[in-house]
Amino acid sequence: MPRALLEVSNVETYYGPIMAIRGISFTVPKGQIVTILGANGAGKTTILKTVSGVMDPQKGSVLFDGKAIHGMDPDRVMRLGLSHVPEGREVFPFLSVRENLRMGAYTRSDPGGIAQDLEMVYEYFPVLQARADQRAGSLSGGEQQMLAISRALMARPAMMLLDEPSLGLSPKLVKEIFDIILRINKERGVTVLLVEQNANMALHIADYGYVLEVGRIVMEDACARLLEKDDIKEFYLGVKEAGVRGTRRWKRKKTWR
Amino acid sequence: MGCIYGLVALGFVLIYKATELVNFAQGDLLMLGAFVCYMFVIWYGVGYWAAFALAIAIVALFGAALDASVLRRVIGQPQFAVVMLTIGLGAIFRAFASMTWGSEIYTLPTPFSAKATRVGGVTISHEYVSIIVGTVILCAVLYAFFTYTRVGVAMQAASQNQLAAYYMGIPVKRMFSLIWAISAGVAAIAGVLLAPVSLIDINLGFIGLKAFAAAVLGGFGSIPGSLVGGITIGLIELFAGAYLPHGFKDVAAYVVLLAVLAIRPQGMFGTVGRKKV
Ligand SMILES: Nc1ncnc2c1ncn2[C@@H]1O[C@H](COP(=O)(O)OP(=O)(O)OP(=O)(O)O)[C@@H](O)[C@H]1O
Ligand SMILES: [Mg+2]
């Protein structure tokens, strides 16, 4: 097995007194796509936030490239090469698409490389080039998702954390986005940790998968084998709710500070 | 006068957009700026321009320190608590000023004092010209900074979406301190520009209240709006002072504010439904 780029061990994370992550361990080997599946409220977003430093774990450790990153501020974690594409896109609504992309490269100081990567993301998502001068807030949901992924890519990360990139997108667009994620992984060698409700799509592009239930990992295996399991087949039923959840999420108040 | 309201309103808006805090001590920062400049000129005999620069730098640093030490802790607390805190800070600044500089009224001599130019039959004193020119230059500089520099755009980004800014590796806390510094610096500039026409005393800061009205009038959160709001209030006062009975001058601005809010609750330049999440 290749060396693990990300190693999460016995992590427990709380929202106040509420324990959202109840002792979780998993690893993401370099160059692979690993997925974490789970229903609403299972704690998927919380795991990613714990990894990227937005939340600090009460217990346990997070190692990135052998370095302990738990307790670090998110901007420092990001500078180590770990980009987080958050749930719900979180673009900068009043900046243009191009400015959003440039903000993705904020930590870099090689103008040549930045220009090159800008070309690269335009090649992955031509629609972004067509909308380069438009305000990001006026893009469609799918375009914003493309922008969020591209913006993270502009940092030339070693690893990307993707939180439900398929959220609220049409099946065709979901397929398109997942194809690009696979290409980014294969062509650029970017390691990916993908959190999804769309188990079918996720299991088809990922190498290894974990299943999360109320803060605990209940199953893990290679994706090819997970696809065969009865429990997993049943789990697909949950996918149908995606549309309803999408609308609810927009109403939810942002409480993070 | 309108320009001064506009500048102070600009300070309100910058901080509000970035951190969603309303800083009621903005007017008192203006007062501090004027006093610091006065102190350097009169007590230490520093030249006007050097004292001006020192006042900006000192008040800006003070703003950043205030953010790092006090205000960063109250982000996310109820607005009410923040409002009380900044009003309290304003009172402390006034008390500090009266202990340091006394409660007398001072005049600040400037290179513009008591000079005037006649333009087509109208006499314009240089003090007013300096206010207008200063405002225009300052706005141009701020606009260029926020639009064309990497740090300026990053500040906009941090105020539009804090969490995402963190994900981009933008040091958000430092950005907020910088915004406080800029906003305090702008207040200091307004204070020094205002000093020759208004005399300096510890209650200079109450101008902040009218500037707050200007910010609301312009649609809280809009930078051009705050300037237009300021100038509008300045003009209203001017005309009310000239044509309406005595006493209306100070009320007129608020009457107009109420009228505008009744018709366009989002202010003249405000946008509706700005935040989706
Ligand atoms: N800010 C918060 N304060 C308190 N509890 C929270 C907060 N955010 C999430 N939780 C709780 O933590 C648990 C895990 O939430 P999390 O957002 O990680 O779920 P998720 O798996 O990402 O769900 P979804 O698929 O709906 O995005 C849930 O029970 C949720 O109610
Ligand atoms: Mg989630």
XYZ file of C-alpha atoms and ligand atoms in Angstrom:
566
model
C 0.000 0.000 0.000
C 1.301 3.493 -0.866
C 2.254 5.787 1.962
C -0.652 7.617 3.604
C -0.762 11.338 2.877
C -3.485 11.976 5.440
C -3.769 10.032 8.663
C -6.663 10.666 11.012
C -6.507 8.792 14.325
C -9.160 8.493 17.042
C -10.542 11.941 16.420
C -13.391 13.274 18.564
C -14.970 16.618 17.679
C -17.640 18.502 19.624
C -20.122 21.280 18.922
C -20.314 22.622 22.448
C -21.488 19.661 24.494
C -22.616 17.722 21.431
C -20.193 15.064 20.271
C -20.424 15.039 16.463
C -17.418 12.820 15.723
C -17.075 9.874 18.056
C -13.580 8.536 17.632
C -12.769 8.182 13.957
C -9.671 6.851 12.243
C -8.993 6.665 8.523
C -6.169 7.163 6.091
C -5.896 8.595 2.601
C -2.986 7.170 0.601
C -1.064 9.485 -1.696
C -2.485 9.766 -5.203
C -5.773 8.027 -4.427
C -9.394 9.082 -4.179
C -10.974 8.118 -0.883
C -14.653 8.691 -0.199
C -16.642 8.992 3.013
C -20.330 8.194 2.642
C -23.035 8.966 5.137
C -26.566 10.254 5.601
C -27.556 13.747 6.792
C -25.967 14.641 10.053
C -23.616 11.686 10.002
C -20.750 14.083 10.546
C -19.125 14.221 7.120
C -18.787 17.986 6.998
C -17.535 18.001 10.566
C -14.756 15.569 9.645
C -13.583 17.758 6.776
C -13.699 20.858 8.970
C -11.642 19.056 11.568
C -9.064 18.091 8.967
C -8.797 21.561 7.438
C -8.528 23.246 10.837
C -11.825 25.137 10.965
C -12.701 23.024 13.970
C -10.296 21.571 16.473
C -10.673 17.997 17.674
C -11.007 17.407 21.393
C -9.041 14.196 21.136
C -7.001 12.367 18.537
C -4.581 13.479 15.875
C -4.554 14.545 12.240
C -1.309 14.033 10.347
C -0.770 15.507 6.900
C 2.366 14.319 5.163
C 3.608 13.148 8.550
C 3.037 16.546 10.168
C 0.507 17.126 12.981
C -2.037 19.672 11.755
C -4.781 19.420 14.367
C -5.237 22.698 16.204
C -3.690 24.717 13.371
C -5.544 27.670 11.848
C -7.145 26.845 8.486
C -5.035 29.298 6.529
C -1.869 27.595 7.748
C -3.169 24.116 6.950
C -3.989 25.340 3.473
C -0.461 26.635 2.995
C 0.810 23.098 3.581
C -1.012 21.972 0.428
C -4.445 20.929 1.651
C -7.335 22.719 -0.088
C -10.895 22.494 1.180
C -13.838 22.879 -1.217
C -16.604 23.558 1.291
C -20.166 22.340 1.253
C -22.393 24.894 -0.478
C -19.566 26.352 -2.636
C -18.903 29.498 -0.628
C -17.663 31.619 -3.521
C -16.926 35.328 -3.022
C -20.218 36.636 -4.444
C -19.186 40.204 -5.295
C -15.844 39.385 -6.847
C -15.591 38.417 -10.497
C -14.945 34.830 -11.479
C -11.359 35.708 -12.347
C -10.792 37.466 -9.015
C -12.214 34.430 -7.220
C -9.731 32.229 -9.034
C -6.880 34.608 -8.216
C -7.855 34.476 -4.551
C -7.406 30.720 -4.817
C -3.771 31.413 -5.638
C -3.440 33.976 -2.830
C -0.641 32.097 -1.098
C 1.446 31.744 -4.265
C 3.942 34.203 -5.639
C 4.813 32.760 -9.057
C 2.863 34.849 -11.617
C 3.896 32.541 -14.465
C 2.629 29.439 -12.728
C -0.594 31.166 -11.708
C -1.304 32.206 -15.300
C -0.599 28.651 -16.428
C -2.988 27.207 -13.853
C -5.645 29.731 -14.845
C -5.429 28.349 -18.386
C -5.637 24.846 -16.960
C -8.862 25.431 -15.025
C -10.380 27.208 -18.035
C -9.586 24.088 -19.994
C -11.307 21.892 -17.398
C -14.302 24.222 -17.181
C -14.592 26.374 -20.342
C -17.744 28.030 -19.024
C -15.662 29.809 -16.381
C -13.609 31.495 -19.067
C -16.776 32.702 -20.765
C -17.944 34.147 -17.441
C -14.559 35.433 -16.253
C -15.717 39.025 -15.679
C -19.101 38.171 -14.226
C -19.775 38.380 -10.504
C -19.473 34.946 -8.945
C -22.755 35.448 -7.082
C -24.619 35.589 -10.381
C -23.426 32.173 -11.566
C -25.724 29.171 -11.509
C -25.284 26.618 -8.754
C -23.421 24.241 -11.030
C -21.118 26.973 -12.289
C -20.418 28.039 -8.711
C -19.445 24.462 -7.883
C -17.057 24.443 -10.842
C -15.653 27.737 -9.631
C -15.208 26.422 -6.094
C -13.301 23.382 -7.335
C -11.204 25.491 -9.710
C -10.449 28.039 -7.025
C -9.120 25.307 -4.760
C -7.093 23.923 -7.650
C -5.437 27.311 -8.188
C -3.462 26.766 -4.998
C -1.750 23.751 -6.622
C -2.720 21.599 -3.657
C -1.257 18.191 -2.945
C -4.642 17.147 -1.644
C -8.228 18.368 -1.987
C -11.126 17.919 0.420
C -14.418 17.939 -1.487
C -17.643 18.319 0.479
C -20.653 17.089 -1.528
C -19.731 18.506 -4.921
C -22.890 16.945 -6.389
C -25.213 18.857 -4.091
C -28.214 20.242 -5.959
C -26.871 19.501 -9.439
C -28.590 17.752 -12.328
C -27.493 14.141 -12.963
C -25.734 15.185 -16.156
C -23.753 17.908 -14.421
C -22.914 15.554 -11.559
C -21.425 13.132 -14.078
C -19.429 15.967 -15.661
C -18.047 17.190 -12.323
C -17.063 13.704 -11.234
C -15.287 13.104 -14.538
C -13.259 16.251 -13.940
C -12.464 15.201 -10.359
C -11.163 11.920 -11.730
C -9.104 13.773 -14.351
C -7.644 16.128 -11.734
C -6.648 13.095 -9.716
C -5.104 11.216 -12.645
C -3.525 14.102 -14.578
C -2.380 16.329 -11.731
C -1.775 13.606 -9.160
C -3.929 15.419 -6.621
C -5.008 13.203 -3.742
C -8.740 13.530 -3.053
C -10.901 13.026 0.021
C -14.478 13.101 -1.239
C -17.499 13.332 1.016
C -20.775 12.394 -0.639
C -24.384 11.377 -0.320
C -24.392 10.331 -3.952
C -22.880 6.955 -3.115
C -23.251 5.552 -6.594
C -21.124 8.220 -8.272
C -18.610 8.419 -5.445
C -17.995 4.678 -5.321
C -17.440 4.572 -9.066
C -14.597 7.073 -9.108
C -13.016 6.417 -5.695
C -10.498 3.748 -4.783
C -11.442 3.197 -1.180
C -14.537 4.072 0.839
C -15.667 4.551 4.420
C -19.272 4.540 5.592
C -20.108 6.910 8.403
C -23.093 6.682 10.730
C -23.771 9.189 13.512
C -20.148 10.023 14.060
C -18.696 6.530 13.735
C -17.216 4.568 10.852
C -19.307 1.427 10.469
C -17.798 -0.044 7.330
C -14.753 0.350 5.124
C -13.500 -1.434 2.038
C -12.248 -1.005 -1.494
C -14.975 0.679 -3.518
C -15.336 -2.234 -5.945
C -16.226 -4.474 -3.013
C -18.428 -1.897 -1.272
C -20.520 -1.706 -4.436
C -21.367 -5.405 -4.022
C -22.651 -5.159 -0.469
C -26.370 -5.316 0.266
C -26.241 -2.615 2.953
C -24.666 -0.270 0.470
C -27.231 -1.015 -2.214
C -29.915 -0.149 0.283
C -28.060 3.036 1.130
C -28.533 4.255 -2.443
C -32.179 4.894 -1.619
C -31.097 7.866 0.454
C -29.875 9.602 -2.699
C -33.434 10.471 -3.740
C -33.698 13.018 -0.930
C -30.964 15.161 -2.386
C -33.324 17.773 -3.891
C -35.235 18.420 -0.679
C -32.053 18.737 1.340
C -30.699 21.226 -1.137
C -33.499 23.677 -0.490
C -33.346 23.252 3.239
C -29.671 23.983 3.329
C -30.034 27.429 1.801
C -32.276 28.454 4.634
C -29.934 27.248 7.292
C -28.222 30.139 8.977
C -24.477 30.299 8.788
C -23.259 30.186 12.355
C -19.585 29.509 11.918
C -17.225 32.237 12.969
C -19.059 69.399 6.061
C -20.748 66.771 3.964
C -17.376 65.342 2.992
C -16.502 64.865 6.656
C -19.759 63.038 7.320
C -19.012 60.988 4.249
C -15.521 60.058 5.435
C -16.684 59.029 8.879
C -19.566 57.108 7.328
C -17.028 55.381 5.110
C -15.259 54.206 8.248
C -18.500 52.775 9.638
C -19.195 50.987 6.397
C -15.721 49.502 5.963
C -15.831 47.902 9.383
C -19.430 46.827 9.073
C -18.901 45.160 5.731
C -15.889 43.274 6.950
C -16.873 42.214 10.420
C -20.583 43.007 10.755
C -19.771 45.156 13.757
C -21.159 48.672 14.001
C -18.465 50.816 15.518
C -20.082 53.698 17.357
C -16.668 54.898 18.492
C -15.861 55.988 14.936
C -16.550 59.659 15.711
C -14.336 59.497 18.764
C -11.484 58.125 16.677
C -11.926 61.263 14.589
C -11.643 63.327 17.749
C -8.476 61.494 18.764
C -6.988 62.110 15.306
C -7.603 65.835 15.632
C -6.132 65.967 19.149
C -3.053 63.952 18.278
C -2.343 66.242 15.356
C -2.912 69.306 17.545
C -0.609 67.917 20.201
C 2.249 67.421 17.764
C 1.850 70.831 16.197
C 1.409 72.911 19.352
C 3.227 70.968 22.071
C 6.104 69.548 20.104
C 6.330 72.075 17.307
C 6.141 69.482 14.562
C 5.218 70.774 11.101
C 1.594 70.470 9.990
C 2.141 67.770 7.377
C 4.376 65.642 9.564
C 1.882 65.935 12.407
C -0.906 64.981 10.005
C 0.979 61.850 8.967
C 1.822 60.989 12.587
C -1.806 61.391 13.616
C -2.965 59.046 10.863
C -0.330 56.467 11.720
C -0.957 56.581 15.463
C -4.735 56.393 15.231
C -4.526 53.641 12.578
C -2.226 51.588 14.790
C -4.559 52.235 17.667
C -7.482 50.947 15.570
C -5.630 47.765 14.721
C -4.655 47.224 18.347
C -8.254 47.799 19.400
C -9.385 45.102 16.998
C -6.748 42.620 18.081
C -7.246 43.155 21.800
C -10.944 43.870 22.290
C -13.197 43.638 19.287
C -12.017 40.314 17.930
C -13.487 38.727 21.041
C -16.999 40.040 20.532
C -17.432 38.933 16.917
C -20.466 36.687 16.879
C -21.912 38.125 20.075
C -25.330 39.791 19.787
C -25.255 43.147 17.988
C -26.593 44.782 21.116
C -23.512 43.838 23.127
C -21.230 45.144 20.390
C -23.086 48.446 20.160
C -22.831 48.940 23.902
C -19.166 48.041 23.829
C -18.272 50.534 21.103
C -20.356 53.281 22.735
C -18.481 52.525 25.941
C -15.149 52.670 24.145
C -16.142 56.038 22.716
C -16.849 57.323 26.231
C -13.484 56.035 27.405
C -11.738 57.829 24.536
C -13.488 61.077 25.453
C -12.514 60.673 29.095
C -8.957 59.933 28.065
C -8.896 62.992 25.833
C -10.195 65.283 28.562
C -7.586 63.951 31.008
C -4.757 64.362 28.536
C -5.676 67.516 26.731
C -8.221 69.067 29.073
C -11.718 70.119 28.148
C -10.835 73.461 26.615
C -11.468 74.271 23.008
C -8.476 74.485 20.710
C -7.798 75.758 17.253
C -5.367 74.075 14.954
C -3.391 76.449 12.751
C -2.869 75.032 9.279
C -1.248 76.201 6.057
C -4.807 76.836 4.820
C -5.954 79.016 7.701
C -7.487 82.351 6.854
C -6.742 82.143 3.168
C -9.390 82.283 0.543
C -9.793 82.309 -3.177
C -12.445 84.136 -5.137
C -13.957 82.076 -7.893
C -16.473 83.918 -10.021
C -17.752 86.120 -7.229
C -17.915 83.371 -4.602
C -15.345 83.306 -1.859
C -14.101 79.859 -0.916
C -11.822 79.477 2.048
C -8.865 77.163 1.639
C -9.878 75.134 4.643
C -12.967 73.920 2.834
C -11.003 73.332 -0.339
C -8.568 71.196 1.629
C -11.448 69.077 2.939
C -12.870 68.491 -0.507
C -9.524 67.797 -2.149
C -8.498 65.534 0.724
C -11.713 63.541 0.424
C -11.353 63.095 -3.302
C -7.731 61.968 -3.064
C -8.485 59.614 -0.209
C -11.382 58.020 -2.061
C -9.319 57.515 -5.179
C -6.516 55.912 -3.183
C -8.897 53.623 -1.294
C -10.694 52.649 -4.482
C -7.455 51.763 -6.244
C -6.262 49.845 -3.222
C -9.393 47.702 -2.905
C -9.696 47.066 -6.628
C -6.183 46.569 -7.893
C -3.979 45.252 -5.121
C -3.849 41.641 -4.068
C -4.280 42.505 -0.401
C -7.143 44.869 -1.196
C -9.046 42.224 -3.136
C -8.291 39.715 -0.388
C -9.856 42.136 2.109
C -12.974 42.297 0.012
C -12.946 38.509 -0.153
C -12.538 38.186 3.605
C -15.471 40.487 4.202
C -17.685 38.708 1.671
C -17.053 35.218 2.922
C -14.879 34.776 5.940
C -14.826 31.013 5.956
C -13.944 30.736 2.276
C -11.196 33.303 2.778
C -9.665 31.028 5.400
C -9.810 28.165 2.918
C -7.835 30.288 0.455
C -5.087 30.745 3.016
C -5.948 34.406 3.566
C -4.994 35.435 7.124
C -8.471 36.708 7.929
C -7.727 38.031 11.405
C -4.865 40.131 10.129
C -7.099 41.417 7.323
C -9.687 42.559 9.855
C -7.077 44.359 11.914
C -5.909 46.036 8.740
C -9.464 47.119 7.941
C -9.745 48.589 11.434
C -6.487 50.391 10.870
C -7.669 51.821 7.558
C -10.980 52.833 8.985
C -9.407 54.488 12.035
C -6.886 56.176 9.736
C -9.720 57.560 7.610
C -11.382 58.879 10.774
C -8.117 60.560 11.790
C -7.811 62.195 8.379
C -11.377 63.443 8.688
C -10.547 64.785 12.135
C -7.472 66.679 11.013
C -9.260 68.094 7.983
C -12.184 69.126 10.122
C -10.109 70.696 12.898
C -9.490 74.114 11.295
C -13.178 74.732 10.539
C -14.744 73.255 13.638
C -12.363 73.813 16.559
C -11.148 70.858 18.571
C -12.806 69.740 21.746
C -13.614 66.410 23.294
C -17.135 66.411 21.890
C -15.947 66.583 18.310
C -16.789 62.901 18.147
C -20.525 63.522 18.272
C -20.260 64.257 14.603
C -20.169 60.465 14.376
C -23.887 60.377 15.069
C -24.660 62.395 11.970
C -22.166 60.349 10.005
C -24.015 57.275 11.153
C -27.168 58.780 9.712
C -25.213 59.359 6.503
C -24.151 55.716 6.415
C -27.731 54.569 6.904
C -28.956 57.030 4.316
C -26.473 55.673 1.795
C -27.540 52.122 2.519
C -25.312 50.620 5.160
C -22.709 48.566 3.406
C -22.300 50.644 0.276
C -19.075 52.627 0.021
C -20.134 55.130 -2.658
C -23.462 55.301 -0.831
C -21.811 56.410 2.388
C -20.073 59.301 0.636
C -23.204 60.408 -1.178
C -25.130 60.027 2.076
C -22.588 62.211 3.850
C -22.662 64.919 1.213
C -26.460 64.824 1.143
C -26.660 65.348 4.880
C -24.093 68.128 4.662
C -26.133 69.896 1.973
C -29.400 69.422 3.823
C -27.875 71.047 6.880
C -26.523 73.890 4.843
C -29.871 74.696 3.244
C -31.816 74.104 6.437
C -29.476 76.503 8.196
C -29.945 79.122 5.512
C -33.664 78.921 4.781
C -35.404 77.349 7.748
C -35.970 78.874 11.183
C -33.203 78.538 13.742
C -33.007 75.065 15.296
C -34.056 73.142 12.235
C -30.493 72.758 11.064
C -29.639 69.896 13.365
C -32.968 68.139 12.957
C -33.336 68.407 9.203
C -30.859 65.625 8.474
C -32.794 63.164 10.598
C -36.114 64.166 9.108
C -34.758 63.434 5.641
C -33.273 60.188 6.901
C -36.662 59.067 8.203
C -38.322 60.032 4.943
C -35.787 58.130 2.835
C -36.004 55.071 5.041
C -39.782 55.069 4.798
C -39.620 55.065 1.011
C -36.492 52.985 0.425
C -35.749 50.987 3.575
C -32.494 49.671 2.103
C -31.122 53.213 1.756
C -30.346 55.091 -1.429
C -27.688 52.699 -2.635
C -28.420 49.570 -0.658
C -28.983 46.279 -2.352
C -31.745 43.981 -1.245
C -31.144 40.349 -0.349
C -27.408 40.687 -0.317
C -26.636 37.577 1.658
C -27.967 34.246 0.599
C -26.747 32.147 3.476
N -22.849 24.480 14.220
C -23.332 23.368 14.814
N -23.742 23.407 16.111
C -24.214 22.309 16.716
N -24.337 21.105 16.131
C -23.950 21.001 14.850
C -23.433 22.122 14.123
N -23.142 21.726 12.870
C -23.456 20.419 12.817
N -23.934 19.967 13.996
C -24.361 18.602 14.303
O -23.289 17.730 14.087
C -23.716 16.551 13.448
C -22.916 16.322 12.176
O -23.115 17.402 11.283
P -22.419 17.472 9.839
O -22.700 18.824 9.295
O -21.014 17.068 9.971
O -23.246 16.391 9.031
P -23.116 15.956 7.513
O -22.790 14.531 7.518
O -22.201 16.860 6.790
O -24.605 16.178 7.034
P -25.158 16.712 5.632
O -25.145 15.561 4.716
O -26.539 17.153 5.955
O -24.275 17.817 5.198
C -25.212 16.736 13.193
O -25.905 16.010 14.196
C -25.447 18.202 13.345
O -26.721 18.450 13.883
Mg -22.375 18.117 5.280
